Amino acid sequence: MDLTNLFNVETLDARFSPKTGEPLATAQRSKWKTPEYCLYYAVFLTIPPWMTWCVYDVSQPHNPNYKDFEPLLSEGWIPGRKVDNSDAQYSSFRNNIPYMAVVVMLHPLLRRVYESVTSAKDQKQSEANAAEARLKRRTTFDLTFAAIFLTVLHGISALKIFFILRLNYQIATALPKRYVGVATWVFNICLLFANELSDGYKFADIASYILPPQTTAAGQKPSGDWGAQLDSLGGMIPRWHVLFNITVLRLIAFNFDCLWSQDRRASSPMEKNLDAVNLPERERVDIGAKPSDFTFANYLAYVLYSPLYLAGPIINFNDYIAQSRHPLPTTTRSRLIPYALRFAFCLLFMEVALHYLYIVAISKSNPDWSIYSPFQLSMLGYFNLHIIWLKLLIPWRFFRLWSLLDGIDPPENMVRCISNQPSILAFWRGWHRSYNRWILRYIYIPMGGSQAAGNYRVARAALNYACVFTFVALWHDINLRLLIWGWLVVLFIAPEALARTLFPARRWKNSPNQYRWLCGLGAAGNCVMMMTSSLVGFSVGVEGTKGWVESVLGNLGGRVFLVAAWATLFVGAQVMFEWRESERRRGVELKC
């Protein structure tokens, strides 16, 4: 294993591996050793350490706000340091890593035992029959384990989940075909609101409707108390609905995959002269399942697939069935070990950051933002976004690693670091990538994408983007702050789309460096806008972001800082561009 390639994008996902290994025709000569990039190295050796020191310094006890956020800190495992474990979402994952690690080791082991016991007859069968037997074994095991896993996680509330899943399956299979699409969207969007507003349909609330409280003798419990008793049997995660949004995506995916399978002319890969064993990803996603595969048992096995149930990544039903029939060669040990090492590195990096940079605790303590300089405010916001990136990346890679160990290869969710994103459009292709692919397949393309005639193309694309990001915001959480974030993203995409129209690359073929510098200026602006929208949606909110903008633009020092920050981001953009060129020289072409 070559550790020098550990941080190549191909290590994350075999889907990114070059087909030929030859440089792409569009690849440019390396600029890493040119005088221009030597200047950029000097910037990288000085500015990032200064940025990190700034956040470390405001996290120390001498900071006036320390007394406010210090109660949010916990005892850490690094000697002499406390740990910022105040983010509830990541804390629940971090605190349960030892238990989940046991499950991750136990689950594939149990499958291998089950496979060894039930697969004795496969050698005597044809490849087609053996594949069907393999599918049957996998879905049976997945469904059995999922039922146990779900009961441990949610206790008695697992019954609510099975009831919801049954209703959704009835929409896909019992309704007339022309109503399935609309009914699927109405049901699942209403489900998002209902889950949130009802707080997961507590049995105590249900009991109060069925049997209204009645006056009883002193010391006697009212008859409706049975609901509260059932609620007490909520398993390890009683608030099941908080994690159910990712399941909603699988419900929609199944229904539309089932609906579209009815219109499919070639119901089998063999009818398109494709090798079913080595089916390309596009065909797995589009035609990986036969109409006869859309059974209730297969549906439950897919929706509740344990490694991906809690957080994803998202894989559609067709792909799940295709991989269950014919495991991919990408789940071999040679690919798993580098991926596991990279996950371990990210986890260790996060631990060090939480022990030395108390960004989340500061933002949660309602600090007096006025005591911070524009530079300090910007660094707190900037590093907070990196903590957000890591707190999402680590669980996603953990669960994807579990799935890879189990023989199912879902897409990688986090392709690029948040500091390696010069384009807003490309950023959304690489951030939560499996969700982006889901959005394209089930929302954006069915709505027509950007395909429209003449002058209406830009307006059509803008409308579709607005619909997409409104759904994205509502799917994440039902609150105004995230809606504003979604609309800001759409607004900030417009300048980049306009710049691509006014400055097409084909007109700069004879001036590649000038075009690269021009793109660098635009990329710096993109970075500022992405940070602003993310600060609103996931960090300090509207008021905090407003205070940051006022502090930056409200005085000369802030404006000088903004110019310096823009120049620094310009340098970062040039390094991002060359990093992508180095990938093209290896034969890798990504749109993010």
Coordinates of C-alpha atoms in Angstrom, one line a residue:
M1 CA 0.0 0.0 0.0
D2 CA 1.4 3.4 -1.0
L3 CA 0.7 5.8 1.8
T4 CA 1.7 8.8 -0.5
N5 CA -1.6 8.2 -2.3
L6 CA -3.6 8.2 1.0
F7 CA -5.1 11.7 0.4
N8 CA -5.8 11.2 -3.3
V9 CA -9.5 11.5 -4.2
E10 CA -9.4 8.0 -5.7
T11 CA -8.7 6.6 -2.2
L12 CA -12.1 7.8 -1.1
D13 CA -14.2 6.2 -3.8
A14 CA -13.4 3.8 -6.6
R15 CA -15.9 5.7 -8.7
F16 CA -13.2 8.5 -9.1
S17 CA -10.5 6.1 -10.3
P18 CA -9.2 6.9 -13.8
K19 CA -10.3 4.6 -16.5
T20 CA -7.0 4.5 -18.4
G21 CA -4.4 6.0 -16.0
E22 CA -3.3 8.3 -18.8
P23 CA -3.4 12.1 -18.3
L24 CA -6.5 13.8 -19.7
A25 CA -6.1 15.7 -22.9
T26 CA -7.1 19.0 -21.1
A27 CA -4.4 18.5 -18.4
Q28 CA -1.9 21.3 -18.1
R29 CA 1.8 21.1 -17.2
S30 CA 2.6 21.2 -13.5
K31 CA 3.1 24.6 -11.9
W32 CA 4.1 23.4 -8.5
K33 CA 7.8 24.4 -8.9
T34 CA 7.2 27.7 -10.7
P35 CA 8.1 31.0 -9.0
E36 CA 4.4 31.9 -8.8
Y37 CA 3.6 28.9 -6.7
C38 CA 6.7 29.3 -4.5
L39 CA 5.2 32.6 -3.5
Y40 CA 2.0 30.8 -2.7
Y41 CA 3.9 28.3 -0.5
A42 CA 5.2 31.2 1.6
V43 CA 1.6 32.3 2.2
F44 CA 0.6 28.8 3.2
L45 CA 3.5 28.5 5.6
T46 CA 2.5 31.7 7.4
I47 CA -1.2 32.6 7.1
P48 CA -2.8 29.2 8.2
P49 CA -0.7 28.9 11.3
W50 CA -1.6 32.5 12.2
M51 CA -5.3 31.7 11.6
T52 CA -5.1 28.7 13.9
W53 CA -3.3 30.6 16.6
C54 CA -6.0 33.2 16.6
V55 CA -8.7 30.7 17.4
Y56 CA -6.5 29.0 19.9
D57 CA -5.8 32.3 21.6
V58 CA -9.5 33.2 22.0
S59 CA -10.1 29.8 23.5
Q60 CA -7.8 30.4 26.4
P61 CA -8.8 31.3 30.0
H62 CA -7.5 34.9 29.6
N63 CA -10.3 35.6 27.1
P64 CA -13.1 37.7 28.7
N65 CA -15.8 35.3 27.5
Y66 CA -14.0 32.2 28.9
K67 CA -16.1 32.2 32.0
D68 CA -19.3 32.0 29.9
F69 CA -18.3 29.0 27.7
E70 CA -16.1 27.2 30.2
P71 CA -19.1 25.3 31.7
L72 CA -19.8 23.8 28.3
L73 CA -16.4 22.1 28.2
S74 CA -15.7 18.6 29.5
E75 CA -12.7 16.7 30.7
G76 CA -10.6 15.6 27.8
W77 CA -8.2 12.7 27.3
I78 CA -5.3 14.9 26.2
P79 CA -3.4 15.8 29.4
G80 CA -4.1 19.3 30.6
R81 CA -6.8 20.0 28.1
K82 CA -10.6 20.1 28.2
V83 CA -12.7 19.1 25.3
D84 CA -15.4 21.0 23.5
N85 CA -18.1 18.3 23.4
S86 CA -21.0 20.8 23.4
D87 CA -22.4 20.0 20.0
A88 CA -25.3 17.7 20.7
Q89 CA -25.3 16.1 17.2
Y90 CA -21.7 15.1 17.2
S91 CA -21.5 14.4 20.9
S92 CA -24.1 11.7 20.6
F93 CA -22.0 10.1 17.9
R94 CA -18.7 10.6 19.7
N95 CA -19.9 9.2 23.0
N96 CA -21.2 6.0 21.3
I97 CA -18.2 5.3 19.1
P98 CA -17.0 2.3 21.3
Y99 CA -20.4 0.7 21.2
M100 CA -20.9 1.2 17.5
A101 CA -17.4 -0.1 16.8
V102 CA -18.5 -3.4 18.5
V103 CA -21.6 -3.5 16.2
V104 CA -19.5 -2.8 13.1
M105 CA -17.2 -5.8 13.9
L106 CA -20.1 -8.0 14.9
H107 CA -22.4 -7.3 11.9
P108 CA -20.1 -8.5 9.1
L109 CA -19.0 -11.4 11.2
L110 CA -22.6 -12.6 11.7
R111 CA -23.2 -12.3 8.0
R112 CA -20.2 -14.4 7.1
V113 CA -21.4 -17.1 9.5
Y114 CA -24.9 -16.9 8.0
E115 CA -23.5 -17.0 4.5
S116 CA -21.3 -20.0 5.2
V117 CA -24.2 -21.9 6.6
T118 CA -26.7 -21.1 3.8
S119 CA -24.6 -20.9 0.7
A120 CA -23.4 -24.5 0.4
K121 CA -25.7 -25.2 -2.7
D122 CA -24.5 -22.2 -4.7
Q123 CA -21.6 -24.0 -6.3
K124 CA -23.9 -26.4 -8.0
Q125 CA -26.1 -23.6 -9.5
S126 CA -25.7 -21.5 -12.6
E127 CA -24.4 -17.9 -12.1
A128 CA -27.9 -16.5 -12.6
N129 CA -29.5 -18.8 -10.0
A130 CA -26.6 -18.3 -7.6
A131 CA -27.0 -14.5 -7.9
E132 CA -30.7 -14.8 -7.1
A133 CA -29.9 -17.0 -4.1
R134 CA -27.3 -14.5 -3.0
L135 CA -29.9 -11.7 -3.2
K136 CA -32.4 -13.7 -1.1
R137 CA -29.8 -14.4 1.6
R138 CA -28.6 -10.9 1.8
T139 CA -32.1 -9.3 2.1
T140 CA -33.2 -11.9 4.6
F141 CA -30.2 -11.3 6.8
D142 CA -30.5 -7.5 6.3
L143 CA -34.1 -7.5 7.3
T144 CA -33.6 -9.7 10.3
F145 CA -30.7 -7.7 11.6
A146 CA -32.5 -4.4 10.9
A147 CA -35.5 -5.5 12.9
I148 CA -33.3 -6.2 16.0
F149 CA -31.2 -3.1 15.4
L150 CA -34.3 -0.9 15.1
T151 CA -35.8 -2.3 18.3
V152 CA -32.6 -1.7 20.2
L153 CA -32.4 1.9 18.9
H154 CA -36.0 3.0 19.2
G155 CA -37.7 0.4 21.4
I156 CA -41.5 0.4 21.0
S157 CA -41.3 3.3 18.5
A158 CA -40.1 0.8 16.0
L159 CA -43.8 -0.1 15.5
K160 CA -44.4 3.5 14.4
I161 CA -41.6 3.2 11.8
F162 CA -42.9 0.0 10.4
F163 CA -46.4 1.5 10.1
I164 CA -45.1 4.5 8.2
L165 CA -43.1 2.2 5.9
R166 CA -46.2 0.2 5.2
L167 CA -48.2 3.2 4.2
N168 CA -45.5 4.4 1.8
Y169 CA -45.2 0.9 0.2
Q170 CA -49.0 1.0 -0.3
I171 CA -48.6 4.3 -2.2
A172 CA -46.0 2.7 -4.5
T173 CA -47.9 -0.5 -5.2
A174 CA -51.6 -0.1 -4.6
L175 CA -52.4 3.3 -6.1
P176 CA -53.0 3.8 -9.8
K177 CA -49.8 4.6 -11.6
R178 CA -50.7 8.2 -12.5
Y179 CA -51.2 9.1 -8.8
V180 CA -48.0 7.5 -7.3
G181 CA -45.6 10.4 -8.0
V182 CA -47.8 13.2 -6.5
A183 CA -48.9 11.0 -3.6
T184 CA -45.3 10.1 -2.8
W185 CA -44.3 13.7 -2.5
V186 CA -47.4 14.8 -0.6
F187 CA -47.1 11.9 1.9
N188 CA -43.4 12.3 2.6
I189 CA -43.3 16.1 2.8
C190 CA -46.3 16.0 5.1
L191 CA -44.4 13.3 7.0
L192 CA -41.5 15.6 7.6
F193 CA -43.8 18.3 9.1
A194 CA -45.9 15.8 11.1
N195 CA -42.9 14.0 12.7
E196 CA -41.5 17.4 13.8
L197 CA -44.8 19.0 15.0
S198 CA -46.0 15.8 16.8
D199 CA -42.6 15.2 18.4
G200 CA -42.6 11.6 17.1
Y201 CA -46.3 10.7 17.9
K202 CA -45.8 10.1 21.6
F203 CA -48.0 7.3 23.0
A204 CA -49.0 9.6 25.9
D205 CA -50.5 12.1 23.4
I206 CA -52.2 9.3 21.6
A207 CA -53.6 8.0 24.9
S208 CA -54.9 11.4 25.8
Y209 CA -57.0 11.4 22.6
I210 CA -58.3 7.9 22.9
L211 CA -59.0 8.0 26.6
P212 CA -59.2 11.6 27.9
P213 CA -57.9 12.0 31.5
Q214 CA -60.6 11.3 34.1
T215 CA -60.9 12.3 37.7
T216 CA -59.6 9.5 40.0
A217 CA -59.3 8.9 43.7
A218 CA -56.3 10.3 45.4
G219 CA -53.2 8.3 44.9
Q220 CA -54.5 6.4 41.9
K221 CA -53.0 6.8 38.4
P222 CA -55.2 7.9 35.6
S223 CA -56.1 5.3 33.0
G224 CA -54.2 7.3 30.2
D225 CA -50.9 6.7 32.0
W226 CA -50.3 3.6 29.8
G227 CA -49.1 5.9 27.0
A228 CA -46.3 7.4 29.2
Q229 CA -45.3 3.8 30.2
L230 CA -45.0 2.9 26.5
D231 CA -43.0 6.0 25.8
S232 CA -40.5 5.0 28.5
L233 CA -39.7 2.0 26.4
G234 CA -38.1 4.1 23.7
G235 CA -34.7 2.3 23.4
M236 CA -31.3 4.0 23.1
I237 CA -32.7 6.8 20.8
P238 CA -36.3 7.5 21.9
R239 CA -36.5 10.6 19.6
W240 CA -36.5 8.4 16.5
H241 CA -38.0 11.1 14.3
V242 CA -34.9 13.3 14.6
L243 CA -33.0 10.7 12.5
F244 CA -35.9 9.8 10.2
N245 CA -35.3 12.4 7.5
I246 CA -32.6 10.3 5.9
T247 CA -35.2 7.4 5.7
V248 CA -37.7 9.7 4.0
L249 CA -35.2 10.0 1.1
R250 CA -35.1 6.2 0.8
L251 CA -38.9 6.0 0.8
I252 CA -39.1 8.5 -2.1
A253 CA -36.3 6.7 -3.9
F254 CA -38.1 3.3 -3.7
N255 CA -41.4 4.6 -4.8
F256 CA -40.0 6.4 -7.9
D257 CA -37.6 3.5 -8.8
C258 CA -40.7 1.2 -8.6
L259 CA -42.8 3.6 -10.7
W260 CA -40.1 4.1 -13.3
S261 CA -39.4 0.3 -13.5
Q262 CA -42.9 -0.1 -14.9
D263 CA -42.0 2.0 -17.9
R264 CA -38.7 0.3 -18.5
R265 CA -38.5 -1.4 -21.9
A266 CA -35.3 -3.3 -21.0
S267 CA -36.1 -4.9 -17.7
S268 CA -32.9 -6.8 -17.5
P269 CA -29.3 -5.7 -18.1
M270 CA -28.9 -8.7 -20.4
E271 CA -31.4 -7.3 -22.7
K272 CA -29.1 -4.3 -23.2
N273 CA -26.1 -6.6 -23.7
L274 CA -24.6 -5.6 -20.4
D275 CA -22.5 -7.8 -18.1
A276 CA -24.7 -8.2 -15.0
V277 CA -21.7 -9.1 -12.9
N278 CA -19.8 -5.9 -13.8
L279 CA -22.7 -3.6 -14.3
P280 CA -21.6 0.1 -14.6
E281 CA -22.9 2.4 -11.9
R282 CA -25.2 4.3 -14.2
E283 CA -26.9 1.1 -15.2
R284 CA -27.0 -0.1 -11.6
V285 CA -28.8 3.0 -10.5
D286 CA -31.2 3.0 -13.4
I287 CA -32.0 -0.6 -14.1
G288 CA -30.3 -2.6 -11.3
A289 CA -33.6 -4.0 -10.0
K290 CA -36.2 -6.0 -11.9
P291 CA -39.9 -5.3 -11.5
S292 CA -40.2 -8.5 -9.6
D293 CA -37.7 -7.3 -7.0
F294 CA -40.0 -4.6 -5.6
T295 CA -41.4 -6.8 -2.9
F296 CA -42.2 -5.7 0.6
A297 CA -39.4 -7.8 2.1
N298 CA -36.8 -6.3 -0.2
Y299 CA -38.2 -2.8 0.4
L300 CA -37.8 -3.2 4.2
A301 CA -34.3 -4.6 3.8
Y302 CA -33.3 -1.6 1.7
V303 CA -35.0 1.1 3.7
L304 CA -33.7 -0.3 7.1
Y305 CA -30.3 -1.4 5.9
S306 CA -28.4 -1.1 9.2
P307 CA -25.0 0.4 8.2
L308 CA -26.7 3.3 6.3
Y309 CA -29.9 3.6 8.4
L310 CA -28.9 6.4 10.8
A311 CA -27.1 8.8 8.5
G312 CA -26.4 7.4 5.1
P313 CA -24.8 7.8 2.6
I314 CA -27.8 7.4 0.4
I315 CA -28.0 4.5 -2.1
N316 CA -31.1 3.9 -4.2
F317 CA -33.1 0.7 -4.3
N318 CA -31.9 -0.3 -7.8
D319 CA -28.2 0.0 -6.8
Y320 CA -28.8 -1.9 -3.5
I321 CA -30.4 -4.8 -5.3
A322 CA -27.8 -4.9 -8.0
Q323 CA -24.9 -5.0 -5.4
S324 CA -26.7 -7.6 -3.4
R325 CA -26.8 -9.9 -6.4
H326 CA -23.3 -9.2 -7.6
P327 CA -20.9 -7.7 -5.0
L328 CA -18.5 -5.0 -6.4
P329 CA -14.8 -5.6 -6.5
T330 CA -14.3 -2.2 -4.7
T331 CA -15.0 -3.8 -1.3
T332 CA -11.7 -5.6 -1.2
R333 CA -9.1 -5.3 1.6
S334 CA -6.7 -3.3 -0.6
R335 CA -9.3 -0.5 -0.9
L336 CA -10.7 -0.8 2.6
I337 CA -7.5 -0.4 4.5
P338 CA -6.5 3.1 3.0
Y339 CA -10.1 4.2 3.5
A340 CA -10.0 3.1 7.1
L341 CA -6.7 4.9 7.7
R342 CA -8.0 8.1 6.2
F343 CA -11.1 7.9 8.5
A344 CA -8.9 7.3 11.5
F345 CA -6.8 10.4 10.6
C346 CA -9.9 12.6 10.3
L347 CA -11.2 11.3 13.7
L348 CA -7.9 12.1 15.3
F349 CA -7.7 15.5 13.7
M350 CA -11.2 16.3 15.0
E351 CA -10.2 15.2 18.5
V352 CA -7.2 17.5 18.6
A353 CA -9.3 20.4 17.3
L354 CA -12.0 19.9 20.0
H355 CA -9.3 19.8 22.6
Y356 CA -7.6 23.1 21.6
L357 CA -10.1 25.2 19.6
Y358 CA -13.3 25.8 21.6
I359 CA -15.3 27.2 18.7
V360 CA -18.6 25.5 19.2
A361 CA -18.7 26.3 23.0
I362 CA -18.0 30.0 22.2
S363 CA -20.8 30.2 19.7
K364 CA -23.3 28.4 22.1
S365 CA -22.5 30.7 25.0
N366 CA -24.2 33.8 23.5
P367 CA -20.9 35.7 23.7
D368 CA -20.4 39.5 23.5
W369 CA -19.3 39.5 19.8
S370 CA -18.2 43.1 20.1
I371 CA -15.1 42.3 22.0
Y372 CA -13.7 40.3 19.0
S373 CA -11.8 42.0 16.2
P374 CA -13.0 41.5 12.6
F375 CA -10.1 39.0 12.1
Q376 CA -11.1 37.0 15.2
L377 CA -14.8 37.0 14.3
S378 CA -13.9 35.7 10.8
M379 CA -11.6 33.0 12.1
L380 CA -14.3 31.8 14.6
G381 CA -16.8 31.6 11.8
Y382 CA -14.3 30.0 9.4
F383 CA -13.1 27.3 11.8
N384 CA -16.7 26.7 13.0
L385 CA -17.5 25.7 9.4
H386 CA -14.6 23.3 9.4
I387 CA -15.9 21.7 12.7
I388 CA -19.4 21.4 11.0
W389 CA -17.7 19.8 8.0
L390 CA -15.8 17.3 10.2
K391 CA -18.8 16.5 12.4
L392 CA -20.7 15.5 9.3
L393 CA -17.8 13.8 7.5
I394 CA -16.8 11.5 10.4
P395 CA -20.2 9.8 10.9
W396 CA -20.8 9.5 7.2
R397 CA -17.4 7.9 6.6
F398 CA -17.9 5.7 9.7
F399 CA -21.2 4.3 8.4
R400 CA -19.8 4.0 4.8
L401 CA -16.9 2.1 6.1
W402 CA -19.3 -0.3 7.9
S403 CA -21.2 -0.7 4.7
L404 CA -18.0 -1.4 2.7
L405 CA -17.0 -4.0 5.3
D406 CA -20.4 -5.6 4.7
G407 CA -20.0 -5.7 0.9
I408 CA -22.2 -2.7 -0.2
D409 CA -20.4 0.3 -1.8
P410 CA -22.5 3.5 -1.4
P411 CA -21.2 6.8 -2.8
E412 CA -18.7 8.9 -0.8
N413 CA -20.5 11.9 0.8
M414 CA -17.6 14.3 1.4
V415 CA -15.3 14.5 -1.6
R416 CA -13.5 17.8 -0.9
C417 CA -12.4 19.7 2.2
I418 CA -14.5 22.8 2.8
S419 CA -11.4 24.8 2.2
N420 CA -11.0 23.2 -1.3
Q421 CA -14.1 24.6 -2.9
P422 CA -13.6 27.5 -5.4
S423 CA -17.0 27.1 -7.0
I424 CA -20.4 27.2 -5.3
L425 CA -21.9 24.9 -8.0
A426 CA -19.1 22.4 -7.6
F427 CA -19.3 22.7 -3.8
W428 CA -22.8 21.3 -3.8
R429 CA -21.7 18.4 -6.0
G430 CA -19.0 17.4 -3.5
W431 CA -20.8 18.2 -0.2
H432 CA -23.1 15.4 0.9
R433 CA -22.6 14.0 -2.6
S434 CA -25.0 11.1 -2.3
Y435 CA -27.7 13.6 -1.3
N436 CA -26.8 15.8 -4.3
R437 CA -27.1 12.8 -6.6
W438 CA -30.5 12.0 -5.0
I439 CA -31.7 15.6 -5.6
L440 CA -30.6 15.4 -9.3
R441 CA -32.3 12.1 -9.9
Y442 CA -35.6 12.6 -8.0
I443 CA -36.1 16.4 -8.1
Y444 CA -33.9 18.5 -10.4
I445 CA -34.0 16.4 -13.6
P446 CA -37.7 15.4 -13.4
M447 CA -38.4 19.2 -13.1
G448 CA -36.5 19.8 -16.3
G449 CA -33.2 20.9 -14.9
S450 CA -31.9 23.9 -16.8
Q451 CA -33.3 22.7 -20.1
A452 CA -35.5 25.5 -21.4
A453 CA -35.7 27.3 -24.7
G454 CA -34.1 30.7 -25.4
N455 CA -34.3 33.4 -22.8
Y456 CA -36.2 31.3 -20.4
R457 CA -33.3 28.9 -19.6
V458 CA -31.8 31.0 -16.8
A459 CA -35.2 31.7 -15.3
R460 CA -36.1 28.0 -15.4
A461 CA -32.8 27.0 -13.8
A462 CA -33.3 29.7 -11.1
L463 CA -36.8 28.5 -10.3
N464 CA -35.6 24.8 -10.1
Y465 CA -32.7 25.8 -7.9
A466 CA -35.1 27.7 -5.6
C467 CA -37.4 24.6 -5.4
V468 CA -34.4 22.3 -4.7
F469 CA -32.9 24.4 -2.0
T470 CA -36.2 25.1 -0.3
F471 CA -36.7 21.3 -0.1
V472 CA -33.1 20.9 1.1
A473 CA -33.7 23.5 3.9
L474 CA -37.0 22.0 5.0
W475 CA -35.5 18.5 4.9
H476 CA -32.6 19.5 7.2
D477 CA -34.9 21.2 9.7
I478 CA -38.1 23.1 9.7
N479 CA -37.0 26.6 10.7
L480 CA -36.7 30.0 9.2
R481 CA -32.9 30.2 9.6
L482 CA -32.4 27.3 7.3
L483 CA -34.9 28.6 4.8
I484 CA -32.9 31.9 4.6
W485 CA -29.8 29.8 4.2
G486 CA -31.3 27.9 1.3
W487 CA -32.5 31.1 -0.5
L488 CA -29.1 32.7 0.1
V489 CA -27.4 29.8 -1.6
V490 CA -29.7 30.3 -4.6
L491 CA -28.9 34.0 -4.6
F492 CA -25.2 33.4 -4.4
I493 CA -25.2 30.9 -7.2
A494 CA -26.4 33.7 -9.6
P495 CA -23.1 35.6 -9.8
E496 CA -21.1 32.5 -10.7
A497 CA -23.6 31.5 -13.3
L498 CA -23.5 35.0 -14.8
A499 CA -19.7 35.0 -14.7
R500 CA -19.6 31.7 -16.6
T501 CA -21.8 33.2 -19.3
L502 CA -19.8 36.5 -19.6
F503 CA -16.4 34.9 -19.4
P504 CA -16.5 31.5 -21.2
A505 CA -13.3 29.5 -21.0
R506 CA -13.2 29.1 -24.8
R507 CA -12.4 32.8 -25.3
W508 CA -9.3 32.6 -23.1
K509 CA -7.6 29.6 -24.7
N510 CA -4.6 31.8 -25.6
S511 CA -4.4 33.4 -22.2
P512 CA -4.7 30.5 -19.7
N513 CA -2.9 32.3 -16.9
Q514 CA -4.9 35.4 -17.1
Y515 CA -8.1 33.4 -17.1
R516 CA -6.9 31.4 -14.1
W517 CA -6.2 34.6 -12.2
L518 CA -9.6 36.0 -13.2
C519 CA -11.2 32.8 -12.0
G520 CA -9.2 33.1 -8.7
L521 CA -10.8 36.5 -8.0
G522 CA -14.3 35.1 -8.6
A523 CA -13.5 32.0 -6.5
A524 CA -12.4 34.2 -3.6
G525 CA -15.8 35.9 -3.8
N526 CA -17.5 32.5 -3.9
C527 CA -15.7 31.5 -0.7
V528 CA -16.9 34.7 1.1
M529 CA -20.5 34.1 0.0
M530 CA -20.4 30.4 0.9
M531 CA -19.1 31.2 4.4
T532 CA -21.7 33.9 4.8
S533 CA -24.6 31.6 3.9
S534 CA -23.3 28.7 6.1
L535 CA -22.8 31.1 9.0
V536 CA -26.5 32.0 8.8
G537 CA -27.7 28.4 8.4
F538 CA -25.4 26.4 10.6
S539 CA -23.5 28.6 12.9
V540 CA -24.2 32.1 14.4
G541 CA -27.6 32.7 12.7
V542 CA -28.8 35.9 11.1
E543 CA -28.0 38.3 13.9
G544 CA -24.5 36.9 14.5
T545 CA -23.8 37.1 10.7
K546 CA -25.2 40.6 10.6
G547 CA -22.8 41.6 13.5
W548 CA -19.9 40.1 11.7
V549 CA -20.7 42.0 8.4
E550 CA -21.1 45.2 10.3
S551 CA -17.8 44.7 12.1
V552 CA -16.0 44.0 8.8
L553 CA -17.5 46.8 6.8
G554 CA -18.1 49.3 9.5
N555 CA -14.5 50.6 10.0
L556 CA -11.3 51.0 8.1
G557 CA -9.6 48.1 9.9
G558 CA -12.4 45.8 8.9
R559 CA -12.2 46.9 5.3
V560 CA -8.4 46.4 5.2
F561 CA -8.9 42.9 6.7
L562 CA -11.5 42.2 4.0
V563 CA -9.0 43.1 1.2
A564 CA -6.3 40.9 2.9
A565 CA -8.7 38.0 3.3
W566 CA -9.7 38.3 -0.4
A567 CA -6.0 38.2 -1.4
T568 CA -5.5 35.1 0.8
L569 CA -8.5 33.4 -0.6
F570 CA -7.2 34.2 -4.1
V571 CA -3.9 32.3 -3.3
G572 CA -6.0 29.4 -1.9
A573 CA -8.0 29.3 -5.1
Q574 CA -4.8 29.1 -7.2
V575 CA -3.7 26.1 -5.2
M576 CA -7.1 24.5 -5.5
F577 CA -6.9 24.9 -9.3
E578 CA -3.5 23.3 -9.5
W579 CA -4.6 20.5 -7.2
R580 CA -7.3 19.7 -9.7
E581 CA -4.8 19.9 -12.6
S582 CA -2.7 17.3 -10.8
E583 CA -5.7 15.0 -10.7
R584 CA -6.3 15.5 -14.4
R585 CA -2.6 14.6 -15.0
R586 CA -3.5 11.3 -13.2
G587 CA -6.5 10.8 -15.5
V588 CA -9.1 11.9 -12.9
E589 CA -11.9 14.3 -13.9
L590 CA -14.3 15.5 -11.2
K591 CA -17.0 18.2 -11.4
C592 CA -16.4 19.3 -7.9

